[in-house]
Coordinates of C-alpha atoms in Angstrom, one line a residue:
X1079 CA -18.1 39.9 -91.7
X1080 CA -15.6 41.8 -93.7
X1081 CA -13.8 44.8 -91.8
X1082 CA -11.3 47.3 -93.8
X1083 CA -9.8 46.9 -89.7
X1084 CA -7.3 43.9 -91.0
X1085 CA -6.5 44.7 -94.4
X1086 CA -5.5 48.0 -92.8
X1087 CA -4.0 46.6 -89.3
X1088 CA -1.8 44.2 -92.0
X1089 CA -0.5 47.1 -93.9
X1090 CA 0.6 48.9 -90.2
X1091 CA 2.2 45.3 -89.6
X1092 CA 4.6 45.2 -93.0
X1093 CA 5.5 49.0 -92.5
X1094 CA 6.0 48.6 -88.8
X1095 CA 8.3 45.7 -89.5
X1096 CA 10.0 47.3 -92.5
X1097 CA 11.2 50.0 -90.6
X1098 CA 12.1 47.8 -87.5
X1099 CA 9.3 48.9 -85.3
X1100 CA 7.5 47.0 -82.5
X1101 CA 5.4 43.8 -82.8
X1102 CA 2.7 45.5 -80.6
X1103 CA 2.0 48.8 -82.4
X1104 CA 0.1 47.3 -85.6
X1105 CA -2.1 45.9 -82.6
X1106 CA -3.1 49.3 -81.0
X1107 CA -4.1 50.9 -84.4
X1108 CA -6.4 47.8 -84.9
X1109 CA -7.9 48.7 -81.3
X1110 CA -8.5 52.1 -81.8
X1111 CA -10.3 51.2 -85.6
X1112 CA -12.1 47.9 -84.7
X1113 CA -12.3 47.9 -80.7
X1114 CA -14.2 44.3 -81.3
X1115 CA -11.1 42.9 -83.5
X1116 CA -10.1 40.4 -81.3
X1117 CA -13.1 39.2 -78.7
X1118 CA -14.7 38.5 -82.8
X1119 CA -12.1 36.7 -84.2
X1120 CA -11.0 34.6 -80.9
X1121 CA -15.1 33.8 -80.8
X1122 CA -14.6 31.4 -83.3
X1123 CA -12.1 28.9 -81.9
X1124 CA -14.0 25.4 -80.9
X1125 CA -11.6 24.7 -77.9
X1126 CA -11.7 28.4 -77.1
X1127 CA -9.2 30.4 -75.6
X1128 CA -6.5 29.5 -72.7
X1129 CA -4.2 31.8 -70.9
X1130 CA -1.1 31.7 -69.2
X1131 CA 0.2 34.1 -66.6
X1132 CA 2.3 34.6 -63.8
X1133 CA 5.2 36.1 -62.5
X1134 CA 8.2 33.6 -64.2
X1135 CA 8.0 31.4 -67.1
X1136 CA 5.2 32.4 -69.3
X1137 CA 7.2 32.1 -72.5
X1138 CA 8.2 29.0 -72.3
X1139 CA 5.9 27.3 -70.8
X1140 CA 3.5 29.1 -73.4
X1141 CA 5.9 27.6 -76.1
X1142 CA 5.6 24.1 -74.4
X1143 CA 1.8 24.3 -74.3
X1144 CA 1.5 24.9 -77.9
X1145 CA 3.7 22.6 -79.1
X1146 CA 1.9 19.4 -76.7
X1147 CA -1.2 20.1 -78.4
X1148 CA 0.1 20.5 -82.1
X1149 CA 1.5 16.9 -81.2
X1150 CA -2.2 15.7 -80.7
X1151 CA -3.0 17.4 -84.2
X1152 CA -4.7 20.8 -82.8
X1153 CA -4.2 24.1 -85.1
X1154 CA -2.9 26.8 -82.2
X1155 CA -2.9 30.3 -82.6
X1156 CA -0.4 31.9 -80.3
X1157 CA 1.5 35.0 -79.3
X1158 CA 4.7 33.9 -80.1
X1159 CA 6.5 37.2 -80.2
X1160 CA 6.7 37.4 -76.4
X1161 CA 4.3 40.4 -76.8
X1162 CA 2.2 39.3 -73.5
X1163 CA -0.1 43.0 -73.6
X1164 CA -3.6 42.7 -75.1
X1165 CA -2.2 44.6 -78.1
X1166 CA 0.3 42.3 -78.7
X1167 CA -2.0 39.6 -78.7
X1168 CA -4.1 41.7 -81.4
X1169 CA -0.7 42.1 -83.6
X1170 CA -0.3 38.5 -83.2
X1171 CA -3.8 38.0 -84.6
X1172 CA -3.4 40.1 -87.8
X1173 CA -0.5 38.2 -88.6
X1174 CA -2.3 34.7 -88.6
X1175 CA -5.8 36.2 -89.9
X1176 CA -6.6 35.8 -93.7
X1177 CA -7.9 39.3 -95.3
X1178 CA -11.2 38.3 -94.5
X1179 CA -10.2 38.2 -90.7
X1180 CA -10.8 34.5 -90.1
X1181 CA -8.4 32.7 -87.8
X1182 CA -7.5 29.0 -89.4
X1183 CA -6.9 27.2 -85.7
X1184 CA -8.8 24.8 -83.3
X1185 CA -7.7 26.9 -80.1
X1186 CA -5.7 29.7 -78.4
X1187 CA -2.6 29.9 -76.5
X1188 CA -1.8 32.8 -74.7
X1189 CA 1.0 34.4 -72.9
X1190 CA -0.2 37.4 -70.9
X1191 CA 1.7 39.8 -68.2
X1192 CA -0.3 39.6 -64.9
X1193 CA -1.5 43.1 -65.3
X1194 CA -2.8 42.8 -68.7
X1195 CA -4.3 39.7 -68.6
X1196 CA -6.8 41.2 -66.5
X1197 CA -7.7 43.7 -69.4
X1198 CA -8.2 40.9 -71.6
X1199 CA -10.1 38.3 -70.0
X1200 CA -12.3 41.1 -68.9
X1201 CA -13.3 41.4 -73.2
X1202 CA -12.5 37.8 -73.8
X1203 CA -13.2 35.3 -71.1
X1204 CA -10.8 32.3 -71.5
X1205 CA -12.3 29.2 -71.3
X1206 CA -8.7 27.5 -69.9
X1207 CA -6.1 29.3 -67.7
X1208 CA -3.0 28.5 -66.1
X1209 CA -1.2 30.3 -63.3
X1210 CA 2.4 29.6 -62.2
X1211 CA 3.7 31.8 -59.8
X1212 CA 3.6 34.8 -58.0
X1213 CA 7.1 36.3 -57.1
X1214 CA 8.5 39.8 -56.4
X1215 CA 8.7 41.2 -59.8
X1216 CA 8.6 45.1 -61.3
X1217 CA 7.7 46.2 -57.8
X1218 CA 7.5 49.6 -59.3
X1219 CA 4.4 48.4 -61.4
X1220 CA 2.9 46.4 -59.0
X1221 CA 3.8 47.3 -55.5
X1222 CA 3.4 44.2 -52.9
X1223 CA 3.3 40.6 -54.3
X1224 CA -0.4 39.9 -53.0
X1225 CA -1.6 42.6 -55.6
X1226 CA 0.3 40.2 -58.2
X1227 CA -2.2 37.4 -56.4
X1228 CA -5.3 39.3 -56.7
X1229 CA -4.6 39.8 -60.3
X1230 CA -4.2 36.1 -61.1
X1231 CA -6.9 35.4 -59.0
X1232 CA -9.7 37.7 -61.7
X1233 CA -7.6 35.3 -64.0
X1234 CA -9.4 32.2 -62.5
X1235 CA -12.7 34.0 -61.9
X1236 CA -13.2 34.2 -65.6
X1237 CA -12.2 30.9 -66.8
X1238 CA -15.5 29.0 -67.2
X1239 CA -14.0 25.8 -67.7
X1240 CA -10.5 24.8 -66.0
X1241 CA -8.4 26.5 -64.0
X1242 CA -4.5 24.5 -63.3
X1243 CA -2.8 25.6 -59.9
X1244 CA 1.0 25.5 -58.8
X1245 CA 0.1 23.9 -55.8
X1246 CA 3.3 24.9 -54.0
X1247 CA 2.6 28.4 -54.7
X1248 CA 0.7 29.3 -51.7
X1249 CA -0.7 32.4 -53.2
X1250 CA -1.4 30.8 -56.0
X1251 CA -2.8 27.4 -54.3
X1252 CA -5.1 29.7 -52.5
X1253 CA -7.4 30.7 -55.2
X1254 CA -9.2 27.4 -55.5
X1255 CA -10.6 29.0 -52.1
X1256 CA -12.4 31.4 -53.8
X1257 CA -13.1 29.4 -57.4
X1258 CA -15.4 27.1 -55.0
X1259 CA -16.8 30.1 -52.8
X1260 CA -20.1 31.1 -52.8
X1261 CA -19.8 34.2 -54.8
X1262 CA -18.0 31.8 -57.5
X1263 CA -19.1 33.0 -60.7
X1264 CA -18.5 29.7 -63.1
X1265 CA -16.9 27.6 -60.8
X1266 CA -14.8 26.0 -63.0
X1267 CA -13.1 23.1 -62.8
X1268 CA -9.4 23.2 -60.4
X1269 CA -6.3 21.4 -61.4
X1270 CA -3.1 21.6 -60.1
X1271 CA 0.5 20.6 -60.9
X1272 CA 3.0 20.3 -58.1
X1273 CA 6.6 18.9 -57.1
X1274 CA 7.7 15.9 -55.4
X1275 CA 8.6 16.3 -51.4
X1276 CA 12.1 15.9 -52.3
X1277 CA 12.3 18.8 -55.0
X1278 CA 10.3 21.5 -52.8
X1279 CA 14.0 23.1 -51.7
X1280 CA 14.8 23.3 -54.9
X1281 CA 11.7 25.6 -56.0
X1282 CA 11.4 27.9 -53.3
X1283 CA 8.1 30.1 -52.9
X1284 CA 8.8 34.1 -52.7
X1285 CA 8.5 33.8 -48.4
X1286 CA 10.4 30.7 -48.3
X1287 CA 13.2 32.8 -50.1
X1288 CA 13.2 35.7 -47.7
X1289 CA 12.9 33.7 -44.5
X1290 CA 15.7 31.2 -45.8
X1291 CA 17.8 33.9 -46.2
X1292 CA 16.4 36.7 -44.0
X1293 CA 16.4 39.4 -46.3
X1294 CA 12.4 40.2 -45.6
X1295 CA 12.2 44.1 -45.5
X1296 CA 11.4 45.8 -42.3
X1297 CA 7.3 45.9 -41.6
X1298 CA 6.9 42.9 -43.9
X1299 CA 4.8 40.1 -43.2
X1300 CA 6.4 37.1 -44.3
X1301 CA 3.5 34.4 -45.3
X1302 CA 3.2 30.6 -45.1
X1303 CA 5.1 28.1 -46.9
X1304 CA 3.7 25.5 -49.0
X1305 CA 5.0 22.8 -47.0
X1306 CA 2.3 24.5 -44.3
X1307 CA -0.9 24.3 -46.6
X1308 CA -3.2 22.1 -44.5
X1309 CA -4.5 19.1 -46.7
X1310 CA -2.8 19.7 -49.6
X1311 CA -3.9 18.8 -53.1
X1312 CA -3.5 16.2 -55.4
X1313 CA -1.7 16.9 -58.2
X1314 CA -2.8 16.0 -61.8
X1315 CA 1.0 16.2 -62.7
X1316 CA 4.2 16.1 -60.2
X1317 CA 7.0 16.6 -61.2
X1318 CA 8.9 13.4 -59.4
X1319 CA 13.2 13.9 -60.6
X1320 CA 15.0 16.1 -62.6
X1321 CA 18.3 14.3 -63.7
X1322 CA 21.4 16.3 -66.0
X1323 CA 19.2 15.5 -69.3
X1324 CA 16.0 13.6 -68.5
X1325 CA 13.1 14.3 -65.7
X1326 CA 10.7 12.0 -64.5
X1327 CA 6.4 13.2 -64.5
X1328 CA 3.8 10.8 -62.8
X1329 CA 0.0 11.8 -64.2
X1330 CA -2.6 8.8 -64.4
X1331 CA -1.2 7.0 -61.8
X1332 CA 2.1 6.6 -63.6
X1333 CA 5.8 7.9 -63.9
X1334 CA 7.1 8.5 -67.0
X1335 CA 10.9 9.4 -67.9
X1336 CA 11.4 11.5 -70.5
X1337 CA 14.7 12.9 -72.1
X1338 CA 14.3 17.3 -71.8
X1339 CA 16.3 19.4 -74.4
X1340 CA 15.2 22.2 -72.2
X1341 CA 17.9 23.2 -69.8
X1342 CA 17.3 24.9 -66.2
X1343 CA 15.1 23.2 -63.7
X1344 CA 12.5 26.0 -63.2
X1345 CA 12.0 24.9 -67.0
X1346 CA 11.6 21.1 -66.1
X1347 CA 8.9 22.3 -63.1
X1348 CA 7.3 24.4 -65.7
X1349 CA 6.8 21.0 -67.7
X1350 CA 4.6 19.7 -65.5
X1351 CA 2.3 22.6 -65.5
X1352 CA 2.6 22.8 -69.4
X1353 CA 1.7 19.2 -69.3
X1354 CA -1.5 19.5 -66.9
X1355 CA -3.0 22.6 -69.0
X1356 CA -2.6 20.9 -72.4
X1357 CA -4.3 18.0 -70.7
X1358 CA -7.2 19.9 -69.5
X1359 CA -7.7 21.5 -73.0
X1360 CA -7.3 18.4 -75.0
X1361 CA -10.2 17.0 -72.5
X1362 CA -11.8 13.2 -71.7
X1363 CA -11.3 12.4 -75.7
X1364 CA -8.1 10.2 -76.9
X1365 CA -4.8 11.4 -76.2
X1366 CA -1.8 10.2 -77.3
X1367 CA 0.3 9.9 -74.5
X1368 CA 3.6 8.5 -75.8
X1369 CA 3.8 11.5 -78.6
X1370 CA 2.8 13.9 -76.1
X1371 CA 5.6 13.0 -73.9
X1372 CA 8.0 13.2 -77.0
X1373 CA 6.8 16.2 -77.5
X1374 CA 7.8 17.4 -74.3
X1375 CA 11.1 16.5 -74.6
X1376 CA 11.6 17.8 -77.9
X1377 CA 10.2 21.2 -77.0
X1378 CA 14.1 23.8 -77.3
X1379 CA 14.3 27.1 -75.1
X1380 CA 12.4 30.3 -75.9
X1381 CA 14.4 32.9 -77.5
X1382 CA 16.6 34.3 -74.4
X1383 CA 15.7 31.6 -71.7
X1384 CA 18.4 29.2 -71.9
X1385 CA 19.0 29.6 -75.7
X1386 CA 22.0 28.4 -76.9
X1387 CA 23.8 29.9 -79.8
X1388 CA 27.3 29.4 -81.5
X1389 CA 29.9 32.3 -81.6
X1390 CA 33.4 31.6 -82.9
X1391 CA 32.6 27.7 -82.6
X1392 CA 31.5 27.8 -79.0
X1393 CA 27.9 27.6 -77.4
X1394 CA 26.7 31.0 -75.8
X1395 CA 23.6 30.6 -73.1
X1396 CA 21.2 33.9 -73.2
X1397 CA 19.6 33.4 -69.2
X1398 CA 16.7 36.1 -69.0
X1399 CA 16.3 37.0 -65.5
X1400 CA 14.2 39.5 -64.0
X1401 CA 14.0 39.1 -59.8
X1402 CA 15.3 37.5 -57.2
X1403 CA 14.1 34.2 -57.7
X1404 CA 15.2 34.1 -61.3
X1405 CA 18.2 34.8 -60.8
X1406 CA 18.4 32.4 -58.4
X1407 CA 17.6 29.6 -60.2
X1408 CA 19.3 30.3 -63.2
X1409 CA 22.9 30.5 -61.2
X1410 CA 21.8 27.1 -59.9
X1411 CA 20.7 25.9 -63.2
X1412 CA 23.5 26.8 -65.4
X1413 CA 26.9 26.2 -63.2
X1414 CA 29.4 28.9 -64.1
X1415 CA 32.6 26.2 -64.2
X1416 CA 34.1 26.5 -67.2
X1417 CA 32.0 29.5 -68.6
X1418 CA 33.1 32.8 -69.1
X1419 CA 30.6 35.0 -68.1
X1420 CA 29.0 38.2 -68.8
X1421 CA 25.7 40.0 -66.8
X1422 CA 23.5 42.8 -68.6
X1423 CA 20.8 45.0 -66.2
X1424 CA 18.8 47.6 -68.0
X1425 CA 15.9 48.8 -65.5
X1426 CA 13.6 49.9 -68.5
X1427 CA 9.8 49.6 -67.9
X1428 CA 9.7 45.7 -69.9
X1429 CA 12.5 45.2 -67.0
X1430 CA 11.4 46.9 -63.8
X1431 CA 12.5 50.2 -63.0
X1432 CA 13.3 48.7 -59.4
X1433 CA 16.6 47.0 -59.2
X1434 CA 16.5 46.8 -55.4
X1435 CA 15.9 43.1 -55.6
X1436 CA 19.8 41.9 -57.0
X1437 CA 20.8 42.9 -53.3
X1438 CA 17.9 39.2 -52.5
X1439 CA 20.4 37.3 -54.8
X1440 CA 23.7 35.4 -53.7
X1441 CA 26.4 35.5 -56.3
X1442 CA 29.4 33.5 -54.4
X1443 CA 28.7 30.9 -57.3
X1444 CA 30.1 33.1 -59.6
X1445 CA 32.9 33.8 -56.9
X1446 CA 36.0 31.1 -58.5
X1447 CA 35.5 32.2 -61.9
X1448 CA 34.8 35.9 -61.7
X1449 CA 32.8 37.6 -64.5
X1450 CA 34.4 39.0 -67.3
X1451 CA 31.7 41.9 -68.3
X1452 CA 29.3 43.8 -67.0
X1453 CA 26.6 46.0 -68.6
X1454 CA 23.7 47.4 -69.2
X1455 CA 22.0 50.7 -67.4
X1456 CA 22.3 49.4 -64.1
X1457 CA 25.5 48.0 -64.8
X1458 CA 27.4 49.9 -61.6
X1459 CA 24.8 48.7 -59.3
X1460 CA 25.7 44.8 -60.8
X1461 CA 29.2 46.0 -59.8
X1462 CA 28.4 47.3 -56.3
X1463 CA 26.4 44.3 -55.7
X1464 CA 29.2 41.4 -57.2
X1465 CA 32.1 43.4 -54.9
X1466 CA 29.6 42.6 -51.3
X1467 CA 30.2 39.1 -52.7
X1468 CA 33.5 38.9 -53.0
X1469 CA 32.9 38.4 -57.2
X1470 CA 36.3 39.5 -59.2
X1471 CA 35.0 40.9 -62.4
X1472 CA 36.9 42.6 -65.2
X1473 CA 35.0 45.8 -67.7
X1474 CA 32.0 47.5 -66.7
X1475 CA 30.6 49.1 -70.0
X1476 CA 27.1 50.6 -69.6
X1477 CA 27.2 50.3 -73.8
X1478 CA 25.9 46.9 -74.9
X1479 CA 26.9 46.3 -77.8
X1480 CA 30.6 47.9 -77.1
X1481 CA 30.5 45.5 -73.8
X1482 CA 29.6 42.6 -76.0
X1483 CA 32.5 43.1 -78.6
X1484 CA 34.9 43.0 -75.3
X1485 CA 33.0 40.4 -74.3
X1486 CA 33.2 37.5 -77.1
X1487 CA 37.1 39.8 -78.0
X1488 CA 38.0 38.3 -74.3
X1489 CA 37.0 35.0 -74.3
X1490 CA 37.6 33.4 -77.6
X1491 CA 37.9 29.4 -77.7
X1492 CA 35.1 29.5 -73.8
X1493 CA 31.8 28.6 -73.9
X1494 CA 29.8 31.7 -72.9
X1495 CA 27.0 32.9 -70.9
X1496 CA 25.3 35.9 -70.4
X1497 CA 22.6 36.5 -67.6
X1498 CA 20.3 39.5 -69.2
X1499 CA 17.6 41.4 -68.2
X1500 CA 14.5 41.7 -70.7
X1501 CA 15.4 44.3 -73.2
X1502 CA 19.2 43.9 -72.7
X1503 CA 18.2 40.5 -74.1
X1504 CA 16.9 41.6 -76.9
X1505 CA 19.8 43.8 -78.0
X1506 CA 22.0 41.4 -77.2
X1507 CA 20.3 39.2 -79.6
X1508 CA 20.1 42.2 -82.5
X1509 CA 23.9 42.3 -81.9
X1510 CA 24.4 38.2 -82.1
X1511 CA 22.4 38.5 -85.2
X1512 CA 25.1 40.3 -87.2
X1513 CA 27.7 37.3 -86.4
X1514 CA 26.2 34.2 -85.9
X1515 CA 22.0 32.3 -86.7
X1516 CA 19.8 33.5 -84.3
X1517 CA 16.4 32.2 -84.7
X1518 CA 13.9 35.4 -85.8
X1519 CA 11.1 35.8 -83.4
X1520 CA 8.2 37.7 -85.2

């Protein structure tokens, strides 16, 4: 059926992007216009619709998805803006829909915020979903961490075919218990993905965190580990070794080394959930295992997690980070030896307006080498937080794009590395783009 909705919702898009506007805002006017836009058009997909939520690592893993499933010859419609709010998903759409408003792919592969993705699967209900994590993230938005659970729990409730677990996620392992409850309302089918015993230290949980380092907050209940789940699951894929450039996956009964141009182990971990969902969708039929493992390891970093450019002839690392556990990982994951190193903090709503959890991360890594700028909104609190550590560190410009010139100006002939929050990310990159091939996301 033809609605003036996209020829209209396209002409929004090419003036929004003349002018340099959001992705998302072509997406509400289509809303408001054609509420049905986008349950209509995702209607028609034959392997249907799968999402992807959590607290960390929905982008990439997202991007990892997609690119598994294009290796087996599927057409996949994605978000692949970043834009994880049900309008951004509708932008996305106009982009990829003829004038007509039909969608030329075999499935759907989408990256929603926790919140949001509640809105959506309530119009469309996905037939696939994966949930990674559940961390302390934008407390401001969503208060205590089991709210974030209860919202990736609807998730599962309105997947009607497969639903894949981090099984050493406790809150996240725990919704099986109410996917095969009586109440169930399509009991679909549970997967899970999980770690090897030996890597489980490596990946902490958001309790094992706080009791490890005893920063829980007064009047908190701190919850049980994973390593205390009674009985715990099999895995469909475990993660088994991660090694400098290559990680090992057992699925089927087998381990299988592949070489990862991904960088950052929460990445590698996020493999083996990527690899379990785009199992599930690609179902019983043939799949071609060795290409899918290729693809795997030939899947690069999102824009801003772990992306590597080139400025002045040296590689410069964009680490998004966004709470404690992020932060974490990505000190543990990129070694500052040899780096000189900058960190951005904006508290805008995409970052959390909350910055209470840097005080959860330990920064003595960054001790030896000091960092060389700090910026960003927040960027005196990053200062407060570095001196309780004992971290030298040189300028502290609340101006990004005057820190960045000091930056790169300071460290000419260093590889460099920048740990950014969400939208300081994103004008970092707008800055990088003037000087050096950054990859346009649209």
């Amino acid at each position: 059926m033809f609605s003036f909705s996209v020829p209209l919702g396209k002409l929004v898009r090419s003036l929004t992007r003349l002018r340099g506007g959001g992705s998302a805002f072509p997406g509400l006017v289509v809303e408001k216009i054609d509420p049905g836009f986008m349950q209509r058009t995702l209607a028609s997909l034959p392997y249907g619709v799968a999402v992807v939520s959590g607290t960390n690592g929905k982008t990439t893993t997202t991007k990892m998805v997609v690119e598994l499933l294009e290796s087996q010859g599927l057409k996949v419609f994605t978000n692949r803006t970043g834009s994880n709010f049900t309008r951004g998903v509708a932008a996305s759409l106009l982009g990829d829909v003829d004038w007509r408003g039909q969608l030329d792919a075999d499935v759907a592969v989408l990256e929603l915020d926790e919140a949001h993705a509640v809105h959506f699967v309530n119009k469309v209900e996905p037939r696939f979903s994966l949930l990674l994590n559940v961390l302390r993230d934008q407390l401001d938005r969503f208060g205590e961490i089991d709210k974030t659970a209860r919202l990736l729990e609807h998730i599962a409730v309105k997947t009607t075919d497969t639903v894949v677990l981090n099984r050493e996620d406790p809150r996240v392992a725990r919704i099986a218990d109410t996917l095969n409850g009586p109440t169930a309302v399509h009991a679909p089918t549970v997967r899970y993905f999980g770690l090897d015993e030996s890597l489980r230290n490596t990946f902490p949980n958001d309790d094992d965190m706080r009791t490890a380092t005893g920063t829980a907050s007064p009047g908190t209940t701190v919850g049980g580990s994973a390593a205390e789940l009674p009985d715990a699951p099999a895995a469909d894929v475990v993660l088994r070794r991660v090694g400098a450039q290559d990680a090992d996956f057992e699925f089927d009964g087998e381990t299988t080394t592949t070489t990862m141009k991904l960088r950052g182990v929460y990445n590698i971990f996020n493999a083996a959930a990527a690899l379990s969902l785009a199992r599930s969708i690609l179902g019983t039929g043939a799949i071609d295992t060795p290409k899918l493992v290729e693809a795997l390891g030939n899947v690069a970093p999102a824009f801003g997690r772990g992306e590597s450019l080139t400025v002045d002839g040296q590689p410069l690392e964009l680490v998004l980070v966004k709470n404690p556990s992020g932060f974490r990982l990505g000190l543990k994951s990129f070694p500052a030896g040899g780096y000189a190193t900058m960190i951005a903090i904006n508290d805008n709503y995409a970052d959390g307006r909350d910055m209470s959890w840097l005080w959860d991360v330990e920064f003595d890594s960054l001790r030896e080498g000091g960092v060389e700028v700090l910026t960003g909104v927040r960027a005196y609190d990053m200062a407060l937080r570095l001196q309780y550590d004992d971290v030298p560190f040189g300028a502290v410009e609340t101006d990004i794009t005057s820190a960045l010139g000091t930056f790169i100006d300071g460290s000419r002939g260093k590889p460099k590395r920048i740990f950014c929050t969400y939208t300081a990310m994103l004008a970092i990159r707008r800055e990088l783009a003037k000087i050096t091939i950054v990859e346009v996301v649209s």
